[in-house]
């Protein structure tokens, strides 16, 4: 009996270690803050000092945005106009609005190996997520979500090889990103994105994890843990971070956030509800965890210690069990309106 318990605990320990190992990168997201890569206010030129030292600019002066076609909804027109106004052609800026058709063209022409994955993503927002990485990897420049307006010139950010936006409490976002053309991080992201095309049952998690901010955050942690996030200058793989104060809400922030017609589907509402009731969720987690342990112990005893039924009977527990897996291709075409700034 004693030995049985020991073996049982050992098996659990092995399973737990395996699970922790599998999600290790996700766990590091919880405690890595990236402050050492922050673009601090001190290193940015003070507001109103005009165009600073433009000789250090390495990111090309291109603003990329995406929408399904050229008719931008009224809710975002003001944001779009603010970015165009602050980055005029007369100062060497180019503005590119990537429609679905143009995005598909780029993939067909430059990344044909990605075409099938790209057109088969079940949610349109996955294509919108993916295309921005390919555009940045190919052309370089600054990608800005349509619901982000500009509050000051992005010129000071062009001297870093790559930057993304840090989100609190965890990870990075893909709503504002800048890079030199062929930046190794974004090249890596484009090379890996196919591998991450998985169905995580809940649409929201599927989108976040295969192409969205969660996918990008995992790539970013891997990039750092592979030792790339060091060194600077033109060839540096280091990725600098815009923290919340530089992002929006202050006079010196680069962006302003414009709410679109954001509405939430059931799974998004569920996730927000869970995050609001995290204490309850934690307690439930423990209850479920201990129940699993208890059931595991019970099954183990029946199988190994011969506590009654034959082992075969115990196995039946597993064979009749199927995961409720499904895929809803094509449904819900309005995913792009989901507001990620709240998570
Ligand atoms: C763009 O898409 C919207 C909504 O799907 C549609 O109403 C509009 O006519 C389209 N505009 C163009 C220029 O195709």
mmCIF file of C-alpha atoms and ligand atoms in Angstrom:
data_model
loop_
_atom_site.group_PDB
_atom_site.id
_atom_site.type_symbol
_atom_site.label_atom_id
_atom_site.label_comp_id
_atom_site.label_asym_id
_atom_site.label_seq_id
_atom_site.Cartn_x
_atom_site.Cartn_y
_atom_site.Cartn_z
ATOM 1 C CA UNK A 1 0.000 0.000 0.000
ATOM 2 C CA UNK A 2 2.740 2.437 0.991
ATOM 3 C CA UNK A 3 4.710 1.558 -2.119
ATOM 4 C CA UNK A 4 1.550 1.945 -4.176
ATOM 5 C CA UNK A 5 1.063 5.462 -2.893
ATOM 6 C CA UNK A 6 4.675 6.319 -3.601
ATOM 7 C CA UNK A 7 4.427 5.103 -7.187
ATOM 8 C CA UNK A 8 1.159 6.988 -7.592
ATOM 9 C CA UNK A 9 2.745 10.218 -6.362
ATOM 10 C CA UNK A 10 5.747 9.627 -8.597
ATOM 11 C CA UNK A 11 3.526 9.170 -11.649
ATOM 12 C CA UNK A 12 1.705 12.377 -10.778
ATOM 13 C CA UNK A 13 4.975 14.192 -10.343
ATOM 14 C CA UNK A 14 6.158 13.043 -13.765
ATOM 15 C CA UNK A 15 2.878 14.074 -15.397
ATOM 16 C CA UNK A 16 2.964 17.441 -13.657
ATOM 17 C CA UNK A 17 6.595 18.055 -14.673
ATOM 18 C CA UNK A 18 5.709 17.178 -18.239
ATOM 19 C CA UNK A 19 2.782 19.603 -18.229
ATOM 20 C CA UNK A 20 4.857 22.392 -16.685
ATOM 21 C CA UNK A 21 7.558 21.770 -19.264
ATOM 22 C CA UNK A 22 5.006 21.974 -22.072
ATOM 23 C CA UNK A 23 3.662 25.320 -20.926
ATOM 24 C CA UNK A 24 6.924 26.713 -19.570
ATOM 25 C CA UNK A 25 7.098 29.543 -22.112
ATOM 26 C CA UNK A 26 3.561 30.552 -21.179
ATOM 27 C CA UNK A 27 4.483 30.544 -17.504
ATOM 28 C CA UNK A 28 7.507 32.767 -18.141
ATOM 29 C CA UNK A 29 5.111 35.289 -19.695
ATOM 30 C CA UNK A 30 3.654 35.741 -16.226
ATOM 31 C CA UNK A 31 6.860 36.898 -14.605
ATOM 32 C CA UNK A 32 9.042 38.415 -17.337
ATOM 33 C CA UNK A 33 8.466 42.146 -17.434
ATOM 34 C CA UNK A 34 10.890 43.204 -20.165
ATOM 35 C CA UNK A 35 11.727 46.493 -18.431
ATOM 36 C CA UNK A 36 15.331 46.232 -19.657
ATOM 37 C CA UNK A 37 14.047 46.534 -23.222
ATOM 38 C CA UNK A 38 11.706 49.440 -22.561
ATOM 39 C CA UNK A 39 11.962 52.520 -24.722
ATOM 40 C CA UNK A 40 12.072 54.951 -21.832
ATOM 41 C CA UNK A 41 10.763 58.469 -21.906
ATOM 42 C CA UNK A 42 14.278 59.672 -21.058
ATOM 43 C CA UNK A 43 15.722 58.347 -24.303
ATOM 44 C CA UNK A 44 12.968 59.874 -26.417
ATOM 45 C CA UNK A 45 13.224 63.484 -27.560
ATOM 46 C CA UNK A 46 11.040 65.850 -25.566
ATOM 47 C CA UNK A 47 7.685 66.682 -27.088
ATOM 48 C CA UNK A 48 7.638 69.564 -29.529
ATOM 49 C CA UNK A 49 11.338 69.464 -30.363
ATOM 50 C CA UNK A 50 10.448 68.609 -33.919
ATOM 51 C CA UNK A 51 12.108 66.036 -36.051
ATOM 52 C CA UNK A 52 15.115 64.772 -34.195
ATOM 53 C CA UNK A 53 18.355 63.355 -35.472
ATOM 54 C CA UNK A 54 16.965 61.697 -38.571
ATOM 55 C CA UNK A 55 20.308 60.236 -39.580
ATOM 56 C CA UNK A 56 19.801 57.486 -37.018
ATOM 57 C CA UNK A 57 16.547 56.406 -38.673
ATOM 58 C CA UNK A 58 16.742 52.782 -39.837
ATOM 59 C CA UNK A 59 13.093 51.699 -40.020
ATOM 60 C CA UNK A 60 11.644 52.870 -43.353
ATOM 61 C CA UNK A 61 9.027 55.628 -43.185
ATOM 62 C CA UNK A 62 6.032 53.496 -44.120
ATOM 63 C CA UNK A 63 2.791 53.171 -42.175
ATOM 64 C CA UNK A 64 0.893 49.955 -42.815
ATOM 65 C CA UNK A 65 -2.735 49.434 -41.911
ATOM 66 C CA UNK A 66 -5.166 46.704 -42.885
ATOM 67 C CA UNK A 67 -8.864 46.458 -43.596
ATOM 68 C CA UNK A 68 -10.972 44.139 -45.716
ATOM 69 C CA UNK A 69 -11.496 46.803 -48.359
ATOM 70 C CA UNK A 70 -10.860 50.492 -48.881
ATOM 71 C CA UNK A 71 -14.061 51.657 -47.133
ATOM 72 C CA UNK A 72 -12.934 52.341 -43.591
ATOM 73 C CA UNK A 73 -15.867 52.381 -41.114
ATOM 74 C CA UNK A 74 -16.660 55.878 -39.779
ATOM 75 C CA UNK A 75 -15.623 54.886 -36.240
ATOM 76 C CA UNK A 76 -12.005 54.581 -37.359
ATOM 77 C CA UNK A 77 -11.703 57.299 -39.968
ATOM 78 C CA UNK A 78 -10.586 59.904 -37.485
ATOM 79 C CA UNK A 79 -7.873 57.623 -36.109
ATOM 80 C CA UNK A 80 -6.661 56.835 -39.603
ATOM 81 C CA UNK A 81 -6.612 60.515 -40.554
ATOM 82 C CA UNK A 82 -4.616 61.435 -37.451
ATOM 83 C CA UNK A 83 -1.833 59.026 -38.387
ATOM 84 C CA UNK A 84 -1.706 60.175 -41.993
ATOM 85 C CA UNK A 85 -1.663 63.852 -40.942
ATOM 86 C CA UNK A 86 1.303 63.400 -38.596
ATOM 87 C CA UNK A 87 3.313 61.487 -41.204
ATOM 88 C CA UNK A 88 3.017 63.454 -44.434
ATOM 89 C CA UNK A 89 4.407 62.457 -47.788
ATOM 90 C CA UNK A 90 6.299 65.742 -47.811
ATOM 91 C CA UNK A 91 8.448 64.348 -45.001
ATOM 92 C CA UNK A 92 9.110 61.128 -46.835
ATOM 93 C CA UNK A 93 6.335 59.019 -45.375
ATOM 94 C CA UNK A 94 4.385 56.471 -47.341
ATOM 95 C CA UNK A 95 0.938 55.235 -46.296
ATOM 96 C CA UNK A 96 -0.228 51.747 -47.225
ATOM 97 C CA UNK A 97 -3.692 50.381 -46.566
ATOM 98 C CA UNK A 98 -3.614 46.644 -47.091
ATOM 99 C CA UNK A 99 -6.977 45.354 -48.271
ATOM 100 C CA UNK A 100 -7.762 41.627 -48.220
ATOM 101 C CA UNK A 101 -7.087 41.492 -51.928
ATOM 102 C CA UNK A 102 -3.652 43.116 -51.610
ATOM 103 C CA UNK A 103 -2.777 40.840 -48.695
ATOM 104 C CA UNK A 104 -3.638 37.768 -50.691
ATOM 105 C CA UNK A 105 -1.561 39.114 -53.580
ATOM 106 C CA UNK A 106 1.501 39.513 -51.360
ATOM 107 C CA UNK A 107 1.164 35.978 -50.015
ATOM 108 C CA UNK A 108 0.685 34.471 -53.486
ATOM 109 C CA UNK A 109 3.641 36.315 -54.886
ATOM 110 C CA UNK A 110 6.188 36.244 -52.077
ATOM 111 C CA UNK A 111 5.107 33.505 -49.689
ATOM 112 C CA UNK A 112 3.337 30.832 -51.766
ATOM 113 C CA UNK A 113 4.157 28.168 -49.156
ATOM 114 C CA UNK A 114 1.864 30.014 -46.742
ATOM 115 C CA UNK A 115 -1.043 30.422 -49.166
ATOM 116 C CA UNK A 116 -3.080 27.364 -48.144
ATOM 117 C CA UNK A 117 -2.804 28.049 -44.433
ATOM 118 C CA UNK A 118 -3.649 31.692 -45.034
ATOM 119 C CA UNK A 119 -6.824 31.137 -47.036
ATOM 120 C CA UNK A 120 -7.978 28.296 -44.790
ATOM 121 C CA UNK A 121 -7.885 30.151 -41.483
ATOM 122 C CA UNK A 122 -11.428 29.747 -40.111
ATOM 123 C CA UNK A 123 -11.597 33.327 -38.821
ATOM 124 C CA UNK A 124 -10.927 36.429 -40.946
ATOM 125 C CA UNK A 125 -9.121 38.085 -38.036
ATOM 126 C CA UNK A 126 -6.464 35.375 -38.303
ATOM 127 C CA UNK A 127 -5.697 36.565 -41.829
ATOM 128 C CA UNK A 128 -5.656 40.158 -40.563
ATOM 129 C CA UNK A 129 -3.207 39.124 -37.826
ATOM 130 C CA UNK A 130 -0.985 37.082 -40.099
ATOM 131 C CA UNK A 131 -0.680 39.545 -42.945
ATOM 132 C CA UNK A 132 0.805 42.250 -40.711
ATOM 133 C CA UNK A 133 3.784 40.036 -39.817
ATOM 134 C CA UNK A 134 4.454 39.257 -43.478
ATOM 135 C CA UNK A 135 4.124 42.894 -44.494
ATOM 136 C CA UNK A 136 6.556 43.967 -41.771
ATOM 137 C CA UNK A 137 9.019 41.182 -42.519
ATOM 138 C CA UNK A 138 8.945 42.049 -46.197
ATOM 139 C CA UNK A 139 8.803 45.849 -46.339
ATOM 140 C CA UNK A 140 9.633 46.980 -42.848
ATOM 141 C CA UNK A 141 7.920 50.095 -41.491
ATOM 142 C CA UNK A 142 5.343 50.573 -38.771
ATOM 143 C CA UNK A 143 2.119 48.623 -38.566
ATOM 144 C CA UNK A 144 -0.757 50.340 -36.725
ATOM 145 C CA UNK A 145 -4.207 48.899 -35.991
ATOM 146 C CA UNK A 146 -7.041 50.947 -37.442
ATOM 147 C CA UNK A 147 -8.448 51.697 -34.005
ATOM 148 C CA UNK A 148 -5.225 53.361 -32.918
ATOM 149 C CA UNK A 149 -4.860 57.035 -33.699
ATOM 150 C CA UNK A 150 -1.541 58.906 -33.666
ATOM 151 C CA UNK A 151 -0.787 61.659 -31.194
ATOM 152 C CA UNK A 152 2.825 62.486 -32.067
ATOM 153 C CA UNK A 153 5.255 61.690 -34.834
ATOM 154 C CA UNK A 154 6.684 58.186 -34.813
ATOM 155 C CA UNK A 155 10.004 59.503 -36.085
ATOM 156 C CA UNK A 156 11.861 58.908 -32.764
ATOM 157 C CA UNK A 157 10.941 55.213 -32.901
ATOM 158 C CA UNK A 158 12.566 54.685 -36.284
ATOM 159 C CA UNK A 159 16.031 54.368 -34.816
ATOM 160 C CA UNK A 160 15.364 50.974 -33.229
ATOM 161 C CA UNK A 161 15.633 47.853 -35.393
ATOM 162 C CA UNK A 162 12.328 46.572 -34.003
ATOM 163 C CA UNK A 163 9.726 47.526 -31.446
ATOM 164 C CA UNK A 164 6.427 46.137 -30.208
ATOM 165 C CA UNK A 165 3.989 47.146 -27.515
ATOM 166 C CA UNK A 166 4.113 45.655 -24.044
ATOM 167 C CA UNK A 167 0.744 44.775 -22.570
ATOM 168 C CA UNK A 168 0.008 44.681 -18.853
ATOM 169 C CA UNK A 169 -0.115 42.277 -17.060
ATOM 170 C CA UNK A 170 1.464 39.894 -19.577
ATOM 171 C CA UNK A 171 2.965 39.670 -22.999
ATOM 172 C CA UNK A 172 3.098 41.907 -26.026
ATOM 173 C CA UNK A 173 0.501 43.049 -28.508
ATOM 174 C CA UNK A 174 0.460 43.021 -32.282
ATOM 175 C CA UNK A 175 -1.523 46.243 -32.676
ATOM 176 C CA UNK A 176 1.511 48.491 -33.023
ATOM 177 C CA UNK A 177 4.797 47.082 -34.326
ATOM 178 C CA UNK A 178 7.766 48.491 -36.153
ATOM 179 C CA UNK A 179 10.785 46.884 -37.780
ATOM 180 C CA UNK A 180 13.479 47.184 -40.403
ATOM 181 C CA UNK A 181 12.845 45.063 -43.513
ATOM 182 C CA UNK A 182 13.821 41.402 -43.003
ATOM 183 C CA UNK A 183 14.225 41.862 -39.272
ATOM 184 C CA UNK A 184 15.216 38.394 -37.997
ATOM 185 C CA UNK A 185 12.455 38.298 -35.404
ATOM 186 C CA UNK A 186 9.667 38.994 -37.871
ATOM 187 C CA UNK A 187 11.222 36.631 -40.380
ATOM 188 C CA UNK A 188 11.141 33.962 -37.673
ATOM 189 C CA UNK A 189 7.510 34.815 -36.864
ATOM 190 C CA UNK A 190 6.520 34.310 -40.509
ATOM 191 C CA UNK A 191 8.423 31.039 -40.643
ATOM 192 C CA UNK A 192 6.755 29.684 -37.514
ATOM 193 C CA UNK A 193 3.190 30.865 -37.949
ATOM 194 C CA UNK A 194 2.106 27.795 -39.907
ATOM 195 C CA UNK A 195 3.128 25.532 -37.037
ATOM 196 C CA UNK A 196 0.887 27.424 -34.640
ATOM 197 C CA UNK A 197 -2.267 27.038 -36.734
ATOM 198 C CA UNK A 198 -4.258 24.966 -34.261
ATOM 199 C CA UNK A 199 -7.770 24.707 -33.001
ATOM 200 C CA UNK A 200 -8.009 25.509 -29.294
ATOM 201 C CA UNK A 201 -11.775 24.840 -29.139
ATOM 202 C CA UNK A 202 -12.754 28.336 -27.987
ATOM 203 C CA UNK A 203 -12.639 30.641 -31.038
ATOM 204 C CA UNK A 204 -11.060 33.474 -29.060
ATOM 205 C CA UNK A 205 -8.208 31.337 -27.779
ATOM 206 C CA UNK A 206 -7.751 29.762 -31.197
ATOM 207 C CA UNK A 207 -7.307 33.210 -32.729
ATOM 208 C CA UNK A 208 -5.067 34.530 -29.935
ATOM 209 C CA UNK A 209 -2.869 31.445 -29.941
ATOM 210 C CA UNK A 210 -2.477 30.794 -33.652
ATOM 211 C CA UNK A 211 -1.951 34.292 -35.017
ATOM 212 C CA UNK A 212 -2.796 36.898 -32.387
ATOM 213 C CA UNK A 213 -1.030 38.531 -29.440
ATOM 214 C CA UNK A 214 -0.624 35.270 -27.534
ATOM 215 C CA UNK A 215 1.165 33.699 -30.505
ATOM 216 C CA UNK A 216 3.386 36.773 -30.857
ATOM 217 C CA UNK A 217 4.108 36.791 -27.110
ATOM 218 C CA UNK A 218 5.173 33.150 -27.204
ATOM 219 C CA UNK A 219 7.433 33.921 -30.176
ATOM 220 C CA UNK A 220 8.892 36.840 -28.250
ATOM 221 C CA UNK A 221 9.641 34.712 -25.172
ATOM 222 C CA UNK A 222 11.254 32.048 -27.339
ATOM 223 C CA UNK A 223 13.277 34.701 -29.101
ATOM 224 C CA UNK A 224 14.569 35.933 -25.746
ATOM 225 C CA UNK A 225 15.205 32.504 -24.307
ATOM 226 C CA UNK A 226 17.182 31.623 -27.459
ATOM 227 C CA UNK A 227 19.464 34.549 -26.595
ATOM 228 C CA UNK A 228 18.564 36.773 -29.552
ATOM 229 C CA UNK A 229 17.249 39.624 -27.535
ATOM 230 C CA UNK A 230 20.630 41.191 -26.950
ATOM 231 C CA UNK A 231 22.907 43.513 -28.857
ATOM 232 C CA UNK A 232 21.745 46.619 -30.664
ATOM 233 C CA UNK A 233 22.414 48.542 -33.812
ATOM 234 C CA UNK A 234 21.405 47.684 -37.323
ATOM 235 C CA UNK A 235 21.913 43.965 -37.139
ATOM 236 C CA UNK A 236 20.709 43.552 -33.583
ATOM 237 C CA UNK A 237 17.945 41.111 -32.949
ATOM 238 C CA UNK A 238 16.899 43.006 -29.880
ATOM 239 C CA UNK A 239 13.248 43.961 -29.676
ATOM 240 C CA UNK A 240 12.432 47.149 -27.837
ATOM 241 C CA UNK A 241 9.178 47.632 -25.976
ATOM 242 C CA UNK A 242 6.716 50.490 -25.801
ATOM 243 C CA UNK A 243 5.242 50.471 -22.318
ATOM 244 C CA UNK A 244 1.686 51.670 -21.541
ATOM 245 C CA UNK A 245 2.579 55.299 -20.772
ATOM 246 C CA UNK A 246 4.335 55.749 -24.089
ATOM 247 C CA UNK A 247 1.480 53.957 -25.816
ATOM 248 C CA UNK A 248 -1.502 56.081 -24.809
ATOM 249 C CA UNK A 249 -3.233 58.195 -22.222
ATOM 250 C CA UNK A 250 -0.525 60.829 -21.650
ATOM 251 C CA UNK A 251 0.506 63.997 -23.511
ATOM 252 C CA UNK A 252 3.793 62.351 -24.527
ATOM 253 C CA UNK A 253 2.193 59.062 -25.641
ATOM 254 C CA UNK A 254 2.463 58.099 -29.291
ATOM 255 C CA UNK A 255 -1.060 56.778 -29.772
ATOM 256 C CA UNK A 256 -4.678 57.320 -28.830
ATOM 257 C CA UNK A 257 -7.109 54.482 -28.643
ATOM 258 C CA UNK A 258 -10.411 54.774 -30.498
ATOM 259 C CA UNK A 259 -13.065 52.296 -29.614
ATOM 260 C CA UNK A 260 -14.659 50.699 -32.633
ATOM 261 C CA UNK A 261 -17.996 48.926 -32.649
ATOM 262 C CA UNK A 262 -16.520 46.325 -30.384
ATOM 263 C CA UNK A 263 -18.894 43.626 -29.323
ATOM 264 C CA UNK A 264 -18.094 40.346 -27.741
ATOM 265 C CA UNK A 265 -19.093 36.848 -28.594
ATOM 266 C CA UNK A 266 -19.927 34.305 -25.929
ATOM 267 C CA UNK A 267 -16.409 32.930 -25.569
ATOM 268 C CA UNK A 268 -14.893 36.384 -25.157
ATOM 269 C CA UNK A 269 -17.501 37.281 -22.580
ATOM 270 C CA UNK A 270 -16.723 34.016 -20.796
ATOM 271 C CA UNK A 271 -13.003 34.809 -20.698
ATOM 272 C CA UNK A 272 -13.611 38.339 -19.389
ATOM 273 C CA UNK A 273 -15.989 36.911 -16.807
ATOM 274 C CA UNK A 274 -13.345 34.399 -15.704
ATOM 275 C CA UNK A 275 -10.733 37.110 -15.334
ATOM 276 C CA UNK A 276 -13.103 39.216 -13.227
ATOM 277 C CA UNK A 277 -13.877 36.245 -10.981
ATOM 278 C CA UNK A 278 -10.356 34.939 -10.726
ATOM 279 C CA UNK A 279 -10.618 34.022 -7.011
ATOM 280 C CA UNK A 280 -13.585 31.776 -7.689
ATOM 281 C CA UNK A 281 -11.775 30.390 -10.729
ATOM 282 C CA UNK A 282 -8.687 29.642 -8.631
ATOM 283 C CA UNK A 283 -10.717 27.823 -5.988
ATOM 284 C CA UNK A 284 -12.532 25.859 -8.685
ATOM 285 C CA UNK A 285 -9.150 25.055 -10.200
ATOM 286 C CA UNK A 286 -8.016 23.507 -6.922
ATOM 287 C CA UNK A 287 -11.269 21.598 -6.558
ATOM 288 C CA UNK A 288 -10.913 20.220 -10.084
ATOM 289 C CA UNK A 289 -7.216 19.494 -9.513
ATOM 290 C CA UNK A 290 -7.867 17.525 -6.336
ATOM 291 C CA UNK A 291 -10.800 15.737 -7.943
ATOM 292 C CA UNK A 292 -8.555 14.640 -10.793
ATOM 293 C CA UNK A 293 -5.987 13.465 -8.253
ATOM 294 C CA UNK A 294 -8.661 11.619 -6.320
ATOM 295 C CA UNK A 295 -10.155 9.950 -9.389
ATOM 296 C CA UNK A 296 -6.620 9.109 -10.535
ATOM 297 C CA UNK A 297 -5.907 7.457 -7.199
ATOM 298 C CA UNK A 298 -9.154 5.516 -7.346
ATOM 299 C CA UNK A 299 -8.473 4.272 -10.889
ATOM 300 C CA UNK A 300 -4.869 3.478 -9.997
ATOM 301 C CA UNK A 301 -5.970 1.374 -7.039
ATOM 302 C CA UNK A 302 -8.438 -0.577 -9.150
ATOM 303 C CA UNK A 303 -5.857 -1.162 -11.840
ATOM 304 C CA UNK A 304 -2.709 -1.851 -9.866
ATOM 305 C CA UNK A 305 -3.597 -2.726 -6.333
ATOM 306 C CA UNK A 306 -6.422 -4.996 -7.459
ATOM 307 C CA UNK A 307 -8.917 -3.255 -5.218
ATOM 308 C CA UNK A 308 -11.892 -5.185 -6.578
ATOM 309 C CA UNK A 309 -12.619 -5.034 -10.299
ATOM 310 C CA UNK A 310 -10.421 -6.399 -13.025
ATOM 311 C CA UNK A 311 -7.960 -4.042 -14.746
ATOM 312 C CA UNK A 312 -10.019 -4.255 -17.946
ATOM 313 C CA UNK A 313 -12.942 -2.734 -16.199
ATOM 314 C CA UNK A 314 -10.759 0.180 -15.191
ATOM 315 C CA UNK A 315 -9.513 0.687 -18.709
ATOM 316 C CA UNK A 316 -13.039 1.086 -19.992
ATOM 317 C CA UNK A 317 -12.956 4.434 -18.270
ATOM 318 C CA UNK A 318 -10.515 5.656 -20.871
ATOM 319 C CA UNK A 319 -11.649 3.973 -24.051
ATOM 320 C CA UNK A 320 -15.134 5.398 -24.062
ATOM 321 C CA UNK A 321 -13.842 8.911 -23.683
ATOM 322 C CA UNK A 322 -13.704 11.436 -26.497
ATOM 323 C CA UNK A 323 -12.750 15.063 -26.459
ATOM 324 C CA UNK A 324 -15.511 17.359 -27.652
ATOM 325 C CA UNK A 325 -13.564 18.700 -30.608
ATOM 326 C CA UNK A 326 -15.167 20.771 -33.287
ATOM 327 C CA UNK A 327 -14.355 23.420 -35.770
ATOM 328 C CA UNK A 328 -16.703 26.090 -36.979
ATOM 329 C CA UNK A 329 -15.339 27.033 -40.326
ATOM 330 C CA UNK A 330 -16.691 30.127 -41.927
ATOM 331 C CA UNK A 331 -18.976 31.226 -39.147
ATOM 332 C CA UNK A 332 -18.704 34.583 -37.412
ATOM 333 C CA UNK A 333 -17.216 36.858 -39.967
ATOM 334 C CA UNK A 334 -17.055 39.883 -37.762
ATOM 335 C CA UNK A 335 -14.225 38.826 -35.539
ATOM 336 C CA UNK A 336 -12.134 41.826 -36.442
ATOM 337 C CA UNK A 337 -14.364 43.974 -34.294
ATOM 338 C CA UNK A 338 -13.427 42.194 -31.107
ATOM 339 C CA UNK A 339 -11.599 44.592 -28.876
ATOM 340 C CA UNK A 340 -8.374 43.142 -27.591
ATOM 341 C CA UNK A 341 -7.294 46.138 -25.631
ATOM 342 C CA UNK A 342 -9.327 44.916 -22.731
ATOM 343 C CA UNK A 343 -7.265 41.798 -22.215
HETATM 344 C C1 LIG B 1 -16.395 47.110 -48.234
HETATM 345 O O1 LIG B 1 -17.054 46.173 -47.396
HETATM 346 C C2 LIG B 1 -18.268 46.650 -46.838
HETATM 347 C C3 LIG B 1 -18.801 45.663 -45.844
HETATM 348 O O2 LIG B 1 -18.502 44.357 -46.155
HETATM 349 C C4 LIG B 1 -19.246 46.944 -47.984
HETATM 350 O O3 LIG B 1 -20.466 47.432 -47.459
HETATM 351 C C5 LIG B 1 -18.626 47.960 -48.926
HETATM 352 O O4 LIG B 1 -19.471 48.187 -50.031
HETATM 353 C C6 LIG B 1 -17.269 47.510 -49.408
HETATM 354 N N1 LIG B 1 -16.633 48.598 -50.127
HETATM 355 C C7 LIG B 1 -16.022 48.440 -51.297
HETATM 356 C C8 LIG B 1 -15.359 49.639 -51.859
HETATM 357 O O5 LIG B 1 -15.986 47.366 -51.865
#
